[in-house]
PDB file of C-alpha atoms in Angstrom:
ATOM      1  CA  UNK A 213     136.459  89.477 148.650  1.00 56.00           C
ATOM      2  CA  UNK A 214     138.129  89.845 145.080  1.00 62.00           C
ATOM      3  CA  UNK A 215     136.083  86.941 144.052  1.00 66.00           C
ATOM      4  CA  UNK A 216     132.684  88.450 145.264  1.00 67.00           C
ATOM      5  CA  UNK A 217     133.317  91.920 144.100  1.00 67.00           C
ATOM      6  CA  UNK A 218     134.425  90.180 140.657  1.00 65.00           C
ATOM      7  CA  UNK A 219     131.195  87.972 140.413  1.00 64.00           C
ATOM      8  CA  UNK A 220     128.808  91.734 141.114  1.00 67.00           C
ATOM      9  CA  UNK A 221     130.928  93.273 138.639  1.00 60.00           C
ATOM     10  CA  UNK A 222     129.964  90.449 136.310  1.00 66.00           C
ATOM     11  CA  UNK A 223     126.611  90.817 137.278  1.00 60.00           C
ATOM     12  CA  UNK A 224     126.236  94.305 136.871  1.00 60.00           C
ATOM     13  CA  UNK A 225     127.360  94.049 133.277  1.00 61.00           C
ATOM     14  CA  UNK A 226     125.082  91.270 132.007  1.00 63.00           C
ATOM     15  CA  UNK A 227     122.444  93.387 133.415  1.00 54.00           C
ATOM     16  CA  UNK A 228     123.040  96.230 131.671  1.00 63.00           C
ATOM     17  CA  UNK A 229     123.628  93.946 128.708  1.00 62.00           C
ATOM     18  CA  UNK A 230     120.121  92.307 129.173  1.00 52.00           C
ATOM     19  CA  UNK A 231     118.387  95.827 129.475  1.00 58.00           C
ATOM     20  CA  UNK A 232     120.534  97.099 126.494  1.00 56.00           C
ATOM     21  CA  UNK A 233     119.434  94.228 124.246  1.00 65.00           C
ATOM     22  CA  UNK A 234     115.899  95.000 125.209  1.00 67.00           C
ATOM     23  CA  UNK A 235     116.104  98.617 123.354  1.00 83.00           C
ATOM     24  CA  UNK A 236     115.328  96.972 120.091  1.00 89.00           C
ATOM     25  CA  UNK A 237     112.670  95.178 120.715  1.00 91.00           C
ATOM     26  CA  UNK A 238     110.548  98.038 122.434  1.00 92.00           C
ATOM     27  CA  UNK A 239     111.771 100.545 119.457  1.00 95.00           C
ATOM     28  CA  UNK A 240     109.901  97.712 117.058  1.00 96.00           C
ATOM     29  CA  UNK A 241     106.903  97.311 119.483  1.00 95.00           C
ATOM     30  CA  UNK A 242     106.379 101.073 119.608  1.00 96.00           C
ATOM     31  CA  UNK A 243     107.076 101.786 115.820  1.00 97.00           C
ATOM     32  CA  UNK A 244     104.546  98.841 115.003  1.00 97.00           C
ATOM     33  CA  UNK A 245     101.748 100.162 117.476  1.00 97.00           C
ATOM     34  CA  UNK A 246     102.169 103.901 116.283  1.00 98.00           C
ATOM     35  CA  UNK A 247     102.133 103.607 112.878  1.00 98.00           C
ATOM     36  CA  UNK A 248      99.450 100.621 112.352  1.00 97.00           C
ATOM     37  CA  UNK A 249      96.411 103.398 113.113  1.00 97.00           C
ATOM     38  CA  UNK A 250      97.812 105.102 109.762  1.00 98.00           C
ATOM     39  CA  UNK A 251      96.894 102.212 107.576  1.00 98.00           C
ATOM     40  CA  UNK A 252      94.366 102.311 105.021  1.00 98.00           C
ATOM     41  CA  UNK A 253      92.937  99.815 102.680  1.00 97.00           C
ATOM     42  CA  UNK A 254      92.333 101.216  98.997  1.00 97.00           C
ATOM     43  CA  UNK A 255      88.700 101.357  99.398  1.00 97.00           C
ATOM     44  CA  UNK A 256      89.925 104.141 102.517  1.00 98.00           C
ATOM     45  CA  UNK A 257      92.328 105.588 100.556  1.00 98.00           C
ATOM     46  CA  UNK A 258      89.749 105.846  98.092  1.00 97.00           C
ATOM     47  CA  UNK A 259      87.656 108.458  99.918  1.00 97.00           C
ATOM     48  CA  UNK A 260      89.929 110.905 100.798  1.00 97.00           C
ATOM     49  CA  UNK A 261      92.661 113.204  99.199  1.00 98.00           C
ATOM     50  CA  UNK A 262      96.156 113.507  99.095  1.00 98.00           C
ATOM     51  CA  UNK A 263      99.538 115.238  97.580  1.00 98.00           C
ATOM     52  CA  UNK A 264     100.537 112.162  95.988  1.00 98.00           C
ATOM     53  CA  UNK A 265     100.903 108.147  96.496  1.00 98.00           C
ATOM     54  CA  UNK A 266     103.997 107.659  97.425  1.00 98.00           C
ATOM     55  CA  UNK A 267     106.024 104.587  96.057  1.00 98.00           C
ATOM     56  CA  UNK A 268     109.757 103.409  97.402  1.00 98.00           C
ATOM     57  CA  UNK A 269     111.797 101.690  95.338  1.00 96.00           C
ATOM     58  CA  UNK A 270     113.223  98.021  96.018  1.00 95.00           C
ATOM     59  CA  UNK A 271     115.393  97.104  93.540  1.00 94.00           C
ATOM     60  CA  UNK A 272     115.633  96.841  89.481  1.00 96.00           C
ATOM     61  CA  UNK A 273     116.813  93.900  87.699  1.00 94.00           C
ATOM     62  CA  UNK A 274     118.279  96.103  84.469  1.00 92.00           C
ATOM     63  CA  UNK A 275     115.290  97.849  82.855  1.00 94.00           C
ATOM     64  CA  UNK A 276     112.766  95.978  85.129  1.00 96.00           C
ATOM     65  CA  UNK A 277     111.217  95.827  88.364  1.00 97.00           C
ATOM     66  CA  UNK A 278     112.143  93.454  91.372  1.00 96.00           C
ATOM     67  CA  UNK A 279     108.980  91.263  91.830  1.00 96.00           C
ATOM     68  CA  UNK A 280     108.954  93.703  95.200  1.00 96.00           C
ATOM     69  CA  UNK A 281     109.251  96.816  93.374  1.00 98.00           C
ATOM     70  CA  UNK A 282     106.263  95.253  90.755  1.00 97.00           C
ATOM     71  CA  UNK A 283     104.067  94.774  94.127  1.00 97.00           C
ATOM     72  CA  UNK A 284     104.539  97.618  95.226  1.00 98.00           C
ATOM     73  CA  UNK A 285     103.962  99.832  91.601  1.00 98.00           C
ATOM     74  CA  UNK A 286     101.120  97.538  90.798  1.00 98.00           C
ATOM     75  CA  UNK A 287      99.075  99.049  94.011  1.00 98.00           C
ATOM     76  CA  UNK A 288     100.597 102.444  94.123  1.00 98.00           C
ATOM     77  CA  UNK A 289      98.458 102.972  90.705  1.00 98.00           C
ATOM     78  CA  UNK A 290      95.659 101.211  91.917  1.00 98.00           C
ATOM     79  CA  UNK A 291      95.080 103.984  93.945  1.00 98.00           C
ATOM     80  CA  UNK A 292      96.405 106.766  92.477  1.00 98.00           C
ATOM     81  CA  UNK A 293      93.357 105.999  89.718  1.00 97.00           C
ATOM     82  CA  UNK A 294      90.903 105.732  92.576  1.00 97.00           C
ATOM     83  CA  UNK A 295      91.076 109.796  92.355  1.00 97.00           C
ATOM     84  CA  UNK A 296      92.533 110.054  95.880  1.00 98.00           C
ATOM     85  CA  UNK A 297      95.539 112.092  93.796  1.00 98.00           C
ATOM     86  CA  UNK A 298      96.451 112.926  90.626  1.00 96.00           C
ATOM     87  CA  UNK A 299     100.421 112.839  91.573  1.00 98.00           C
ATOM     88  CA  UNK A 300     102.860 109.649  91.712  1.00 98.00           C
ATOM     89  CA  UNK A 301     106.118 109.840  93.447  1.00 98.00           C
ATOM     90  CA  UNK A 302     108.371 107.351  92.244  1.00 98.00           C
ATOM     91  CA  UNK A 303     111.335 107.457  95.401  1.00 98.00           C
ATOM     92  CA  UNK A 304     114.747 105.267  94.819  1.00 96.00           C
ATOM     93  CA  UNK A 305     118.071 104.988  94.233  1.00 95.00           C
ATOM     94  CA  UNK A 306     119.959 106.358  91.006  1.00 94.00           C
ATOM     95  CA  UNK A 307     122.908 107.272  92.812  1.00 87.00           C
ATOM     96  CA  UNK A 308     124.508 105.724  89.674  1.00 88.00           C
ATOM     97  CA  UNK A 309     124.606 105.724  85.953  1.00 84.00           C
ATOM     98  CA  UNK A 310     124.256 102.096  85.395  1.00 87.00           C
ATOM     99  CA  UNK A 311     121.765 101.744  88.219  1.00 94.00           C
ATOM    100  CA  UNK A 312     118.478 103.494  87.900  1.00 95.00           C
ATOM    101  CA  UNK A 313     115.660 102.548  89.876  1.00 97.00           C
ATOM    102  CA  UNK A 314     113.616 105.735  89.336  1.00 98.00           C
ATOM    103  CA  UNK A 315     113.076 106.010  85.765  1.00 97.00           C
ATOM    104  CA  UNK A 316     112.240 102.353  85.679  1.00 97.00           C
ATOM    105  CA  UNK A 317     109.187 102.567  87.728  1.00 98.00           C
ATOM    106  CA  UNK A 318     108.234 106.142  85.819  1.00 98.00           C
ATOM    107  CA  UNK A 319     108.038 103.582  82.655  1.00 97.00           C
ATOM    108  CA  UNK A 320     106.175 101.139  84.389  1.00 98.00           C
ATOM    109  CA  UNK A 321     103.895 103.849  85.669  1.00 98.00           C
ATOM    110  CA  UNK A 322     103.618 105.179  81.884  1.00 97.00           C
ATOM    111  CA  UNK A 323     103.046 101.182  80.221  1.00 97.00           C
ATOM    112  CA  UNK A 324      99.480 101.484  83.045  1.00 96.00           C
ATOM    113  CA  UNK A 325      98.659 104.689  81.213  1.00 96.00           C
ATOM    114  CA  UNK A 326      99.733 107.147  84.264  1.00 98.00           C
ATOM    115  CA  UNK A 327     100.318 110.260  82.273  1.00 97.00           C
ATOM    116  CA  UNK A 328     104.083 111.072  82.218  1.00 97.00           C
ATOM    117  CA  UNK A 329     103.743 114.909  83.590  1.00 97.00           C
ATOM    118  CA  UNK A 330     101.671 113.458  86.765  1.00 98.00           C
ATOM    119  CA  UNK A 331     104.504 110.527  87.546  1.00 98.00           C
ATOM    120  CA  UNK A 332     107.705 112.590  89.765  1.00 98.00           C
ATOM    121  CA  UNK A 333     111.167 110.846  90.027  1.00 98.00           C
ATOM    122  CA  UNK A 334     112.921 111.583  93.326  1.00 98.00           C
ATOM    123  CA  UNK A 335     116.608 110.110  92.210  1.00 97.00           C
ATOM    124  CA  UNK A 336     117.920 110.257  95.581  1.00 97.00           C
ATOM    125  CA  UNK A 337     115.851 108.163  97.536  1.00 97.00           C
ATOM    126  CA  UNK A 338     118.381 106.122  98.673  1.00 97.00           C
ATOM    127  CA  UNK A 339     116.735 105.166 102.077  1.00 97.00           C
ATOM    128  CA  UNK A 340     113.581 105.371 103.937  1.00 98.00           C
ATOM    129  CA  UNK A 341     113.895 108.220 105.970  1.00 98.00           C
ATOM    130  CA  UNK A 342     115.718 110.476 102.969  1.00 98.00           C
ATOM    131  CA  UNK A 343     112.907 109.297 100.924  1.00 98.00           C
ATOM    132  CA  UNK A 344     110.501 111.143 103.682  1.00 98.00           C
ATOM    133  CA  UNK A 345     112.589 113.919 104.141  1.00 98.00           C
ATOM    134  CA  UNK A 346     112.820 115.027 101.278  1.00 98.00           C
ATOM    135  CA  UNK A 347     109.576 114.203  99.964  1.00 98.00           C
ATOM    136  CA  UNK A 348     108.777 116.880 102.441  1.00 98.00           C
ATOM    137  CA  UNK A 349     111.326 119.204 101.632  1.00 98.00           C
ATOM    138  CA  UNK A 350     112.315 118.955  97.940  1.00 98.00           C
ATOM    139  CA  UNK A 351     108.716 117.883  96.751  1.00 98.00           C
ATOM    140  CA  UNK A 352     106.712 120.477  98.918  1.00 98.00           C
ATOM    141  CA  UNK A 353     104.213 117.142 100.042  1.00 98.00           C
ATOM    142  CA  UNK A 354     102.470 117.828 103.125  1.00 98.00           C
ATOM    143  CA  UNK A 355      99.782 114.761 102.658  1.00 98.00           C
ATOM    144  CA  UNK A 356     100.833 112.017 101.786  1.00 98.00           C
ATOM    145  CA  UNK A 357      99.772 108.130 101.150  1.00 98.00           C
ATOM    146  CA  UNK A 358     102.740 105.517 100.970  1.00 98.00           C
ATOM    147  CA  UNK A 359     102.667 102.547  99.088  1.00 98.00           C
ATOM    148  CA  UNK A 360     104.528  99.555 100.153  1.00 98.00           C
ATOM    149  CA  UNK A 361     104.890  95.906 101.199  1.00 98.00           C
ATOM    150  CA  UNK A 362     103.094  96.159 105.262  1.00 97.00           C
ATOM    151  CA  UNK A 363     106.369  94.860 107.385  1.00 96.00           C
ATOM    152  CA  UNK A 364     107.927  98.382 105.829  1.00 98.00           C
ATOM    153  CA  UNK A 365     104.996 100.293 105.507  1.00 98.00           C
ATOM    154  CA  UNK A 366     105.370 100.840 109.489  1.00 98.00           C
ATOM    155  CA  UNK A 367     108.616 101.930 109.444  1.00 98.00           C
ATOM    156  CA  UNK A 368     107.711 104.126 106.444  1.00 98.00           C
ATOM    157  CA  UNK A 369     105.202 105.957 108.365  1.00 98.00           C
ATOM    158  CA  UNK A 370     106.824 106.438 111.574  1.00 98.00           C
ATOM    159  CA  UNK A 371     109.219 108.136 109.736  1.00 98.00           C
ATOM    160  CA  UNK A 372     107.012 110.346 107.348  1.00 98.00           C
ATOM    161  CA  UNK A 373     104.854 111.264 110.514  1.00 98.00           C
ATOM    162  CA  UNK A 374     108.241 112.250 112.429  1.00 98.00           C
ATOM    163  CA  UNK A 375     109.512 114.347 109.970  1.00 98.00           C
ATOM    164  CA  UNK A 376     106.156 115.881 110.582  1.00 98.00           C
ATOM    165  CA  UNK A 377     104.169 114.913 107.178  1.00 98.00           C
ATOM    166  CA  UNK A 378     100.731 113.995 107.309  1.00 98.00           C
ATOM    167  CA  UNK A 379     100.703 110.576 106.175  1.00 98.00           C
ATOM    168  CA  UNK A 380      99.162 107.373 105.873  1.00 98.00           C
ATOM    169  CA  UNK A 381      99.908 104.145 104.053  1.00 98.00           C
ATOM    170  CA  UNK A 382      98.676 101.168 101.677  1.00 98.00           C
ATOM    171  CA  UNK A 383     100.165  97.530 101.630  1.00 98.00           C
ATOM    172  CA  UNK A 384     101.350  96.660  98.236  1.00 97.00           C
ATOM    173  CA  UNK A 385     101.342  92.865  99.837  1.00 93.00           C
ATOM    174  CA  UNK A 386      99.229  89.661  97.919  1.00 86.00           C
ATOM    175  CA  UNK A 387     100.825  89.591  94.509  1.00 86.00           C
ATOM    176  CA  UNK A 388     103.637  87.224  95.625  1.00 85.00           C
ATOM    177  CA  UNK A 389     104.573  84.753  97.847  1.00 89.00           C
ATOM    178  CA  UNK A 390     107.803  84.994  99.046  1.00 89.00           C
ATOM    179  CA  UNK A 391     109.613  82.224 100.662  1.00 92.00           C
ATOM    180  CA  UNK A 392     110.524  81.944 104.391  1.00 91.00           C
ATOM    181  CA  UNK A 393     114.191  82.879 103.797  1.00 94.00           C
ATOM    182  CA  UNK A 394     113.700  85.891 102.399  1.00 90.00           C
ATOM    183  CA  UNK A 395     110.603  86.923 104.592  1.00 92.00           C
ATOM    184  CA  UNK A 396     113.190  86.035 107.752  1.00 94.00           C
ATOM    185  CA  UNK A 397     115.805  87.923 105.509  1.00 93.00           C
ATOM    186  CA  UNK A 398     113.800  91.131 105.297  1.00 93.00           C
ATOM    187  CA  UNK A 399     111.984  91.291 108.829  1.00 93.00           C
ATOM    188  CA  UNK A 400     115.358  90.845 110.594  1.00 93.00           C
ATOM    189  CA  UNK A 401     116.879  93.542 108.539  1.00 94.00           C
ATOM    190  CA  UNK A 402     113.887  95.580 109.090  1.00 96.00           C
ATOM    191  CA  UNK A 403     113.809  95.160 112.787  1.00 94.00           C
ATOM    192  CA  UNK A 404     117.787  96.482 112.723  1.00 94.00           C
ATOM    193  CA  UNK A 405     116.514  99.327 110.318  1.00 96.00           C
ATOM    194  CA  UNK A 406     114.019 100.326 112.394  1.00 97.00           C
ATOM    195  CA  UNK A 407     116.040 100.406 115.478  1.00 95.00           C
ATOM    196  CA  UNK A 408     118.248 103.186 113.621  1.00 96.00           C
ATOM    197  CA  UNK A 409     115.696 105.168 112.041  1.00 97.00           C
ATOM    198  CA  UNK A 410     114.191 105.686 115.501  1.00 96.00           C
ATOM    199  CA  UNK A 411     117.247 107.380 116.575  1.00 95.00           C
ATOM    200  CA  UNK A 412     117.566 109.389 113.072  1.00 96.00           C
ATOM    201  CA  UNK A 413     114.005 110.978 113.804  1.00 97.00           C
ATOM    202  CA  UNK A 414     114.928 112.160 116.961  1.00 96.00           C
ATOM    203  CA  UNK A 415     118.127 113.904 115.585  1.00 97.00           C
ATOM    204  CA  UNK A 416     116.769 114.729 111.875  1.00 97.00           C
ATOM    205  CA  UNK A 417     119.982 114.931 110.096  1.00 96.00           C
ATOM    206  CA  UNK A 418     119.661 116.355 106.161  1.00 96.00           C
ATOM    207  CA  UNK A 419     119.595 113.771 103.526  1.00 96.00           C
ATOM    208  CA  UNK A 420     122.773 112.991 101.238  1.00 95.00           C
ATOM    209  CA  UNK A 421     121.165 115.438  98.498  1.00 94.00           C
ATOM    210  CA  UNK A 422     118.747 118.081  98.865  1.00 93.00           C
ATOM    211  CA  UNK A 423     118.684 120.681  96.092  1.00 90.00           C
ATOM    212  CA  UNK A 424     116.081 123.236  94.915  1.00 94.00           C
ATOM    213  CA  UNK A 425     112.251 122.556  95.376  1.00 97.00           C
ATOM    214  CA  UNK A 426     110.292 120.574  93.011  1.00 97.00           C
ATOM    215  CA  UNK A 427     106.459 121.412  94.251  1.00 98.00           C
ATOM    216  CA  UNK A 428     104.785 118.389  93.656  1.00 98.00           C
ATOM    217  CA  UNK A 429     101.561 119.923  92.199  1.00 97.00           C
ATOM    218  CA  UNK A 430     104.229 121.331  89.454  1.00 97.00           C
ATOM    219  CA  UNK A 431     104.916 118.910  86.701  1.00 97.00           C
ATOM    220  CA  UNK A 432     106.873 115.641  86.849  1.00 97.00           C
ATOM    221  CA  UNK A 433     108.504 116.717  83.535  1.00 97.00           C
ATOM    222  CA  UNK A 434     110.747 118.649  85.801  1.00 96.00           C
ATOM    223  CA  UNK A 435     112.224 115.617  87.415  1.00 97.00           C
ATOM    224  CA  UNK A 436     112.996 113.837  84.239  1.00 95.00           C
ATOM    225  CA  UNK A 437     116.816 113.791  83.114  1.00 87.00           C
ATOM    226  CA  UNK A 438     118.603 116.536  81.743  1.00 66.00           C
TER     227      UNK A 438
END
């Protein structure tokens, strides 16, 4: 009887394990099939009008962009000079002196003629959803158009449209090929990072910073550092 009862214990719990595991993968398969109706090409973008484009940082190598970060910049002013806007969020991390993503991609921004008072720095945009939160509540953006590479951009909307922005998105993919170790790299991760910003959209906790609003159809000369 010990034996039996034993074995249907065991049972029991690799059930539960098996439905546990399965969380993940229906978190991805609804994030993916919600947020792909939000994506635009730049001819869409094009024809309609927004707060800003929206670019998220991915990493600096000193005073210059990751190949990523270049995608990604590279298409966020391609359609920013479509006329859809006349605003450029740059969002990433400068939690640190010696690490600045931000003002690197305002230069960047500036080198393609983007005029300097149009290009915001959000310096605390040290993840996706506190890039979206506060976009919405530091920057005042209601309508928005993210720009990055497509196995983000999903993630990116979810959690704009959660936090209850109106936004849509634009691939930054095609200017590199990366190789299969770092795609496998970055869709894993993403797949784990999903999973948890699922459950931070349901509970909507407040970013690391927040601070005093920065409307975004101010000037980006207010963002700049002190």
């Amino acid at each position: 009887m010990k034996k039996k009862k034993l074995k249907r214990v065991i049972c029991a719990l690799l059930l539960i394990g098996f439905l546990l595991a399965q969380i993940p993968i229906f978190i991805n398969i609804y994030m993916l099939e919600f947020s792909n109706r939000y994506i635009l090409s730049v001819e869409e973008a094009s024809a309609d009008e927004f707060d800003c484009v929206l670019v998220l940082g991915a990493g600096v190598w000193g005073t210059s962009p990751t190949p990523m970060l270049e995608e990604r910049l590279n298409k966020g002013i391609e359609v920013y000079k479509t006329g859809c806007t006349d605003k450029i969020l740059m969002s990433g991390d400068h939690g640190r002196e010696e690490y600045d993503e931000v003002n690197v991609m305002k230069n960047f921004a500036k080198e393609q003629e983007v005029a300097s008072d149009n290009i915001f720095m959000d310096h605390a945009g040290f993840s996706t959803y506190e890039s979206m939160y506060r976009a919405r509540d530091v920057f005042q953006v209601k309508r928005v158009l993210i720009v990055t590479q497509k196995y983000h951009l999903y993630r990116a909307i979810f959690n704009a449209r959660k936090l209850g922005l109106d936004a849509y998105g634009v691939c930054a993919d095609g200017q590199y090929q990366y190789s299969f170790a770092v795609r496998t790299y970055n869709n894993t991760r993403e797949a784990l990072a999903r999973t948890k910003d699922f459950v931070w959209c349901i509970f909507q906790p407040e970013p690391t910073y927040l601070g005093e609003a920065i409307p975004i159809n101010s000037s980006g000369a207010l963002t700049d550092d002190k």
